[in-house]
Amino acid sequence: MSFKISIDGKTIDVVEGTTVLEAARKLNIDIPTLCHHPKLTPFGGCRLCIVDIKGIPRPVTSCTTPVSEGMEVTTSNPEIERLRKTILELILSDHPYECMTCERAGDCTLQELAYFYGIKDNRLTGERRLYSKRDGNPFIERELEKCIMCGKCVRVCDQVQGVSAIDFGYRGFDTKICTPFERNLDCEFCGQCVAVCPSGALTGKAWQQKGREIGVREVETTCSYCGCGCNLTLHVKGNEVIRIDSKEDTINEGWLCVKGRFSYSFINSPDRLTKPLIRIAPKESSEFGLRPMGVRSSEYNSAVGSQHSALFREASWDEALDYIAEKLKAIKEKHGPDAIAGLSSARCTNEENYLFQKFIRAAAGTNNIDHCARL
Amino acid sequence: MAGLANVFGSGAMSNSMLEIENNNLMFVIGSNTTETHPIVGLKMKKAVKRGAKLIVADPRKINLVKFADLWLQQRPGTDVALLNTIMHVILREGLEDKEFIKNYTENFENFRGSLAEFTPEIGEKITGVPKEKIIKAALMYGEADKAGIYYTMGMTQHTHGTDNVYAVANLALMTGNLGKESAGVNPLRGQNNVQGASDMGCLPNVYPGYQKVDNLASKEKFEKEWGAKLSDKPGLTVTEITDAAINGSIKAVYIMGENPVLSDPDQSHTVKGLSSLDFLVVQDIFLTETAELADVVLPATCYAEKDGTFTNTERRVQRVRKAVEPPGDAKEDSWIITELSRRMGYEMTYHHIEDVAHETGRVWPAFSGITYNRIEKLGIQWPCPTKDHPGTSYLFKGGFPRGKGLFTSVNYKPSAELPDVEYPFILSTGRQLFQYHTGSMTRRTPAIETIAGQAYVEISPEDAEALGIKDGQVIRVSSRRGSIEIASKVSDRPLKGMVFIPFHFKEAAANVLTNTAVDPVCKIPELKVCAVRIEA
């Protein structure tokens, strides 16, 4: 069933079940909120989205109020703005003023609202929640002092990820978001909670002091792990990818997994190959991959440098490519084109794959071309 | 994919990720979706929240089971029997879509007979799934209006993988779950651009766009476009290339961005093959286990260092954009290939990487309408034949490329290597959430290594107790091909009598153990079933 309501004098057709906040957003009317997320159930926790509705004596939270026929809504007037400012002051009364060093500065809804409401000196001060324990998980920094209890992380973990690794614990002033028995976070580390956090409470551990907004470029691209094809936003400072997230209007709705969001340090790994290499060691002596149990790849990788100098020498591109061309031509000459084969890569782009098979078919002259679709 | 191509005329995911949310029923078989396709997993969870029913068929109690209405824990390698029994019950209950069968399919009458023997009793006997559960699954699937099937390598990495795919296709055809939204047959592609690499013709029997190399018209078309004489002899698949290297008929292999030493079955066999070559070139971003065997190693670029496109599992062509410069002298793969080609006497000239995409569009009509400009913000799903075509969210609307959907009778065949007295356990290999494929990328992320840096073998509590194995204890797992030492993970996930090892870890590589037996049609190796022995 649909009907008309009016918001700030504008009329809109809405279907039953829509909330006042959703209807206002359809009209591009901005109502501040910290605890609302369009993909999560309404919470009504931060109280910032209060509006006046004709016939209701007190302001109500627009995120939890469903529309009804003929409703007349006012989203902003001096009284509502005064209340919103007080609410923000209350939230900030218990918030560390660490924006100077906070990882999220510039990308923080709380900071932005404090700025718009001009909260310089907070007239409300009082006891502060201080937490000395840091979560020992390797992915997500949880700074509970900066938590404003909006509960988005709790809802996204339950409603989207289906994991429920965290919830509200304790009561009243002692309330905090915690894991069972306040152990270190042990979950799928998808980081959906980090993505929805409106303050600096949740950030990536790998982000720390790598750069915030200034001098950071955004590059839209596609993830290189599984076949879902999630759209990524790479945050780049200088020549380094310092952070990855995803926008809400993408095929993956902004959600990512642990690999897509957090596993990008391979890009700048010191183990990257930087020069063409030509083998110097005889083939028989090559000792490949199998490492003893319990050796971490990081330990192993640090040994790669010395190992590769025993197997290969560095060469220029000209030397390496001429050498390959000469060898392939000689083998084709002597044994025919079908003595050559190519394995292409599901990690590479369409264009590269097209070129690779074209090379094998047209330049080498064989259909011996495959990739790992079977593995 | 060959299986689906044979019965429908096209081998790709029939429907879209977004459509999952509106399924009435999801039948997930041989896919550990939440770990291997986490975002598809989220859509499935969302569908469940919206009231969709979920059936999971998997020998392991994967995470998705938590969200399922029904879990069928079949013995590894018995999927054909499971599916045939489900179809037997659907026919018995009259739940097939007679109109759809009449209008859009062929060979139904022949096929119907092949199901007769698969009574629920026989099904239970072969699969180990109680017949009540099989019947319930049949009723749930058969009665659903929009039922989607989702599978991955759990179905295909078998010596009868093509049969598994035929059985899945039969089930969807029989119930009319094709050619409409939020239904279909959906093989989830495991790697970012495995769909694209296949589309682009990196397969031994087809040119780009699945045009057969032994079809004269296709050959002539590509000879004209490329200005070169081409061979009409289908080439060798990856596993055949290894065999041919050992017997000496293949002398040189050029590998771009693959690590077969870790990803292919029977590691010592793979290493033997690559070491027997006169000449091996490996182009990669790291000195992988495979690169260590090479004569020349070429430093390439990763996805953040180049422009181009990837095609995801739902056929959506999406942009990849250069964000950073490559390290040192590393070069884009496209530069390396064209430079090498020039030195081989075959010039390939492109002014911009998009020119390659345009050439693809010239030779493959389904790609013709896709330009970088059109996919600037949102990717387009092929087929997209013209510049004003919106792309295709689901396939087979109003019919199949091959004309009619083909019912194919399949019979249950046991796996190539079954457990016996000497090797009494079934080994399945696969992935886990945190690591990716051979680990050359994820294992270089310290946080990932902290959480999931150790290889493990999942073993059921009953088996562990019988063998006196404690959780975390290092045990020996051996097959006829080799033997590894690996930490045990006592877990209620695997079926009793079965163990599972993720294949990401070189220090305890699962593919030391696996069998090279392949499916006769698709040549996919049987990585999901081989026989092993466990020693404490």
JSON list of N, CA, C and O in Angstrom, two decimals, chain B residues 270-301:
[
{"chain": "B", "resi": 270, "resn": "THR", "atom": "N", "xyz": [54.69, -33.69, -11.51]},
{"chain": "B", "resi": 270, "resn": "THR", "atom": "CA", "xyz": [54.75, -32.35, -12.11]},
{"chain": "B", "resi": 270, "resn": "THR", "atom": "C", "xyz": [56.20, -31.87, -12.19]},
{"chain": "B", "resi": 270, "resn": "THR", "atom": "O", "xyz": [56.64, -31.36, -13.22]},
{"chain": "B", "resi": 271, "resn": "VAL", "atom": "N", "xyz": [56.93, -32.03, -11.10]},
{"chain": "B", "resi": 271, "resn": "VAL", "atom": "CA", "xyz": [58.33, -31.57, -11.07]},
{"chain": "B", "resi": 271, "resn": "VAL", "atom": "C", "xyz": [59.15, -32.36, -12.08]},
{"chain": "B", "resi": 271, "resn": "VAL", "atom": "O", "xyz": [59.97, -31.80, -12.81]},
{"chain": "B", "resi": 272, "resn": "LYS", "atom": "N", "xyz": [58.88, -33.66, -12.17]},
{"chain": "B", "resi": 272, "resn": "LYS", "atom": "CA", "xyz": [59.60, -34.48, -13.14]},
{"chain": "B", "resi": 272, "resn": "LYS", "atom": "C", "xyz": [59.33, -33.97, -14.55]},
{"chain": "B", "resi": 272, "resn": "LYS", "atom": "O", "xyz": [60.26, -33.83, -15.36]},
{"chain": "B", "resi": 273, "resn": "GLY", "atom": "N", "xyz": [58.07, -33.66, -14.84]},
{"chain": "B", "resi": 273, "resn": "GLY", "atom": "CA", "xyz": [57.71, -33.15, -16.16]},
{"chain": "B", "resi": 273, "resn": "GLY", "atom": "C", "xyz": [58.43, -31.85, -16.47]},
{"chain": "B", "resi": 273, "resn": "GLY", "atom": "O", "xyz": [59.08, -31.72, -17.50]},
{"chain": "B", "resi": 274, "resn": "LEU", "atom": "N", "xyz": [58.36, -30.88, -15.55]},
{"chain": "B", "resi": 274, "resn": "LEU", "atom": "CA", "xyz": [58.95, -29.57, -15.81]},
{"chain": "B", "resi": 274, "resn": "LEU", "atom": "C", "xyz": [60.48, -29.66, -15.87]},
{"chain": "B", "resi": 274, "resn": "LEU", "atom": "O", "xyz": [61.13, -28.94, -16.62]},
{"chain": "B", "resi": 275, "resn": "SER", "atom": "N", "xyz": [61.07, -30.58, -15.10]},
{"chain": "B", "resi": 275, "resn": "SER", "atom": "CA", "xyz": [62.53, -30.73, -15.10]},
{"chain": "B", "resi": 275, "resn": "SER", "atom": "C", "xyz": [63.01, -31.44, -16.36]},
{"chain": "B", "resi": 275, "resn": "SER", "atom": "O", "xyz": [64.18, -31.33, -16.72]},
{"chain": "B", "resi": 276, "resn": "SER", "atom": "N", "xyz": [62.13, -32.21, -17.01]},
{"chain": "B", "resi": 276, "resn": "SER", "atom": "CA", "xyz": [62.54, -32.93, -18.23]},
{"chain": "B", "resi": 276, "resn": "SER", "atom": "C", "xyz": [62.60, -32.03, -19.45]},
{"chain": "B", "resi": 276, "resn": "SER", "atom": "O", "xyz": [63.10, -32.44, -20.49]},
{"chain": "B", "resi": 277, "resn": "LEU", "atom": "N", "xyz": [62.06, -30.81, -19.32]},
{"chain": "B", "resi": 277, "resn": "LEU", "atom": "CA", "xyz": [61.99, -29.95, -20.50]},
{"chain": "B", "resi": 277, "resn": "LEU", "atom": "C", "xyz": [63.37, -29.46, -20.93]},
{"chain": "B", "resi": 277, "resn": "LEU", "atom": "O", "xyz": [64.27, -29.30, -20.11]},
{"chain": "B", "resi": 278, "resn": "ASP", "atom": "N", "xyz": [63.51, -29.19, -22.23]},
{"chain": "B", "resi": 278, "resn": "ASP", "atom": "CA", "xyz": [64.72, -28.52, -22.70]},
{"chain": "B", "resi": 278, "resn": "ASP", "atom": "C", "xyz": [64.72, -27.06, -22.26]},
{"chain": "B", "resi": 278, "resn": "ASP", "atom": "O", "xyz": [65.76, -26.47, -22.02]},
{"chain": "B", "resi": 279, "resn": "PHE", "atom": "N", "xyz": [63.50, -26.50, -22.17]},
{"chain": "B", "resi": 279, "resn": "PHE", "atom": "CA", "xyz": [63.44, -25.06, -21.93]},
{"chain": "B", "resi": 279, "resn": "PHE", "atom": "C", "xyz": [62.13, -24.69, -21.23]},
{"chain": "B", "resi": 279, "resn": "PHE", "atom": "O", "xyz": [61.05, -25.04, -21.69]},
{"chain": "B", "resi": 280, "resn": "LEU", "atom": "N", "xyz": [62.28, -24.01, -20.10]},
{"chain": "B", "resi": 280, "resn": "LEU", "atom": "CA", "xyz": [61.10, -23.58, -19.35]},
{"chain": "B", "resi": 280, "resn": "LEU", "atom": "C", "xyz": [61.20, -22.08, -19.06]},
{"chain": "B", "resi": 280, "resn": "LEU", "atom": "O", "xyz": [62.20, -21.62, -18.50]},
{"chain": "B", "resi": 281, "resn": "VAL", "atom": "N", "xyz": [60.17, -21.35, -19.44]},
{"chain": "B", "resi": 281, "resn": "VAL", "atom": "CA", "xyz": [60.09, -19.92, -19.14]},
{"chain": "B", "resi": 281, "resn": "VAL", "atom": "C", "xyz": [58.95, -19.71, -18.15]},
{"chain": "B", "resi": 281, "resn": "VAL", "atom": "O", "xyz": [57.84, -20.20, -18.38]},
{"chain": "B", "resi": 282, "resn": "VAL", "atom": "N", "xyz": [59.21, -19.01, -17.07]},
{"chain": "B", "resi": 282, "resn": "VAL", "atom": "CA", "xyz": [58.16, -18.70, -16.11]},
{"chain": "B", "resi": 282, "resn": "VAL", "atom": "C", "xyz": [58.10, -17.19, -15.92]},
{"chain": "B", "resi": 282, "resn": "VAL", "atom": "O", "xyz": [59.10, -16.54, -15.64]},
{"chain": "B", "resi": 283, "resn": "GLN", "atom": "N", "xyz": [56.92, -16.65, -16.10]},
{"chain": "B", "resi": 283, "resn": "GLN", "atom": "CA", "xyz": [56.67, -15.22, -15.96]},
{"chain": "B", "resi": 283, "resn": "GLN", "atom": "C", "xyz": [55.78, -15.05, -14.76]},
{"chain": "B", "resi": 283, "resn": "GLN", "atom": "O", "xyz": [54.66, -15.57, -14.74]},
{"chain": "B", "resi": 284, "resn": "ASP", "atom": "N", "xyz": [56.26, -14.38, -13.71]},
{"chain": "B", "resi": 284, "resn": "ASP", "atom": "CA", "xyz": [55.46, -14.32, -12.48]},
{"chain": "B", "resi": 284, "resn": "ASP", "atom": "C", "xyz": [55.86, -13.09, -11.69]},
{"chain": "B", "resi": 284, "resn": "ASP", "atom": "O", "xyz": [56.78, -12.38, -12.07]},
{"chain": "B", "resi": 285, "resn": "ILE", "atom": "N", "xyz": [55.15, -12.88, -10.57]},
{"chain": "B", "resi": 285, "resn": "ILE", "atom": "CA", "xyz": [55.53, -11.74, -9.73]},
{"chain": "B", "resi": 285, "resn": "ILE", "atom": "C", "xyz": [56.45, -12.18, -8.59]},
{"chain": "B", "resi": 285, "resn": "ILE", "atom": "O", "xyz": [57.11, -11.37, -7.97]},
{"chain": "B", "resi": 286, "resn": "PHE", "atom": "N", "xyz": [56.48, -13.49, -8.31]},
{"chain": "B", "resi": 286, "resn": "PHE", "atom": "CA", "xyz": [57.38, -14.03, -7.29]},
{"chain": "B", "resi": 286, "resn": "PHE", "atom": "C", "xyz": [58.16, -15.21, -7.85]},
{"chain": "B", "resi": 286, "resn": "PHE", "atom": "O", "xyz": [57.75, -15.83, -8.83]},
{"chain": "B", "resi": 287, "resn": "LEU", "atom": "N", "xyz": [59.26, -15.55, -7.18]},
{"chain": "B", "resi": 287, "resn": "LEU", "atom": "CA", "xyz": [60.01, -16.73, -7.56]},
{"chain": "B", "resi": 287, "resn": "LEU", "atom": "C", "xyz": [59.28, -17.94, -6.94]},
{"chain": "B", "resi": 287, "resn": "LEU", "atom": "O", "xyz": [59.61, -18.40, -5.87]},
{"chain": "B", "resi": 288, "resn": "THR", "atom": "N", "xyz": [58.25, -18.41, -7.65]},
{"chain": "B", "resi": 288, "resn": "THR", "atom": "CA", "xyz": [57.43, -19.50, -7.13]},
{"chain": "B", "resi": 288, "resn": "THR", "atom": "C", "xyz": [58.19, -20.82, -7.19]},
{"chain": "B", "resi": 288, "resn": "THR", "atom": "O", "xyz": [59.27, -20.89, -7.79]},
{"chain": "B", "resi": 289, "resn": "GLU", "atom": "N", "xyz": [57.59, -21.86, -6.63]},
{"chain": "B", "resi": 289, "resn": "GLU", "atom": "CA", "xyz": [58.19, -23.19, -6.67]},
{"chain": "B", "resi": 289, "resn": "GLU", "atom": "C", "xyz": [58.40, -23.61, -8.11]},
{"chain": "B", "resi": 289, "resn": "GLU", "atom": "O", "xyz": [59.36, -24.30, -8.44]},
{"chain": "B", "resi": 290, "resn": "THR", "atom": "N", "xyz": [57.48, -23.20, -9.00]},
{"chain": "B", "resi": 290, "resn": "THR", "atom": "CA", "xyz": [57.61, -23.52, -10.41]},
{"chain": "B", "resi": 290, "resn": "THR", "atom": "C", "xyz": [58.74, -22.71, -11.05]},
{"chain": "B", "resi": 290, "resn": "THR", "atom": "O", "xyz": [59.54, -23.23, -11.82]},
{"chain": "B", "resi": 291, "resn": "ALA", "atom": "N", "xyz": [58.82, -21.41, -10.70]},
{"chain": "B", "resi": 291, "resn": "ALA", "atom": "CA", "xyz": [59.85, -20.55, -11.27]},
{"chain": "B", "resi": 291, "resn": "ALA", "atom": "C", "xyz": [61.25, -21.06, -10.92]},
{"chain": "B", "resi": 291, "resn": "ALA", "atom": "O", "xyz": [62.19, -20.90, -11.70]},
{"chain": "B", "resi": 292, "resn": "GLU", "atom": "N", "xyz": [61.38, -21.68, -9.76]},
{"chain": "B", "resi": 292, "resn": "GLU", "atom": "CA", "xyz": [62.69, -22.20, -9.37]},
{"chain": "B", "resi": 292, "resn": "GLU", "atom": "C", "xyz": [63.21, -23.25, -10.35]},
{"chain": "B", "resi": 292, "resn": "GLU", "atom": "O", "xyz": [64.40, -23.54, -10.39]},
{"chain": "B", "resi": 293, "resn": "LEU", "atom": "N", "xyz": [62.31, -23.83, -11.12]},
{"chain": "B", "resi": 293, "resn": "LEU", "atom": "CA", "xyz": [62.71, -24.85, -12.10]},
{"chain": "B", "resi": 293, "resn": "LEU", "atom": "C", "xyz": [63.01, -24.27, -13.47]},
{"chain": "B", "resi": 293, "resn": "LEU", "atom": "O", "xyz": [63.40, -24.99, -14.39]},
{"chain": "B", "resi": 294, "resn": "ALA", "atom": "N", "xyz": [62.83, -22.96, -13.63]},
{"chain": "B", "resi": 294, "resn": "ALA", "atom": "CA", "xyz": [62.85, -22.37, -14.97]},
{"chain": "B", "resi": 294, "resn": "ALA", "atom": "C", "xyz": [64.26, -22.10, -15.49]},
{"chain": "B", "resi": 294, "resn": "ALA", "atom": "O", "xyz": [65.22, -22.00, -14.73]},
{"chain": "B", "resi": 295, "resn": "ASP", "atom": "N", "xyz": [64.35, -21.97, -16.82]},
{"chain": "B", "resi": 295, "resn": "ASP", "atom": "CA", "xyz": [65.59, -21.54, -17.46]},
{"chain": "B", "resi": 295, "resn": "ASP", "atom": "C", "xyz": [65.65, -20.02, -17.50]},
{"chain": "B", "resi": 295, "resn": "ASP", "atom": "O", "xyz": [66.71, -19.44, -17.38]},
{"chain": "B", "resi": 296, "resn": "VAL", "atom": "N", "xyz": [64.47, -19.42, -17.71]},
{"chain": "B", "resi": 296, "resn": "VAL", "atom": "CA", "xyz": [64.40, -17.97, -17.66]},
{"chain": "B", "resi": 296, "resn": "VAL", "atom": "C", "xyz": [63.16, -17.58, -16.84]},
{"chain": "B", "resi": 296, "resn": "VAL", "atom": "O", "xyz": [62.10, -18.17, -17.00]},
{"chain": "B", "resi": 297, "resn": "VAL", "atom": "N", "xyz": [63.37, -16.62, -15.95]},
{"chain": "B", "resi": 297, "resn": "VAL", "atom": "CA", "xyz": [62.25, -16.11, -15.15]},
{"chain": "B", "resi": 297, "resn": "VAL", "atom": "C", "xyz": [62.05, -14.65, -15.52]},
{"chain": "B", "resi": 297, "resn": "VAL", "atom": "O", "xyz": [63.00, -13.87, -15.54]},
{"chain": "B", "resi": 298, "resn": "LEU", "atom": "N", "xyz": [60.81, -14.28, -15.85]},
{"chain": "B", "resi": 298, "resn": "LEU", "atom": "CA", "xyz": [60.52, -12.91, -16.25]},
{"chain": "B", "resi": 298, "resn": "LEU", "atom": "C", "xyz": [59.66, -12.22, -15.18]},
{"chain": "B", "resi": 298, "resn": "LEU", "atom": "O", "xyz": [58.63, -12.75, -14.77]},
{"chain": "B", "resi": 299, "resn": "PRO", "atom": "N", "xyz": [60.09, -11.04, -14.71]},
{"chain": "B", "resi": 299, "resn": "PRO", "atom": "CA", "xyz": [59.35, -10.35, -13.65]},
{"chain": "B", "resi": 299, "resn": "PRO", "atom": "C", "xyz": [58.13, -9.61, -14.21]},
{"chain": "B", "resi": 299, "resn": "PRO", "atom": "O", "xyz": [58.27, -8.73, -15.05]},
{"chain": "B", "resi": 300, "resn": "ALA", "atom": "N", "xyz": [56.96, -9.98, -13.76]},
{"chain": "B", "resi": 300, "resn": "ALA", "atom": "CA", "xyz": [55.71, -9.43, -14.29]},
{"chain": "B", "resi": 300, "resn": "ALA", "atom": "C", "xyz": [55.05, -8.51, -13.28]},
{"chain": "B", "resi": 300, "resn": "ALA", "atom": "O", "xyz": [55.60, -8.24, -12.21]},
{"chain": "B", "resi": 301, "resn": "THR", "atom": "N", "xyz": [53.85, -8.04, -13.63]},
{"chain": "B", "resi": 301, "resn": "THR", "atom": "CA", "xyz": [53.15, -7.09, -12.77]},
{"chain": "B", "resi": 301, "resn": "THR", "atom": "C", "xyz": [51.91, -7.73, -12.14]},
{"chain": "B", "resi": 301, "resn": "THR", "atom": "O", "xyz": [51.34, -8.67, -12.69]}
]
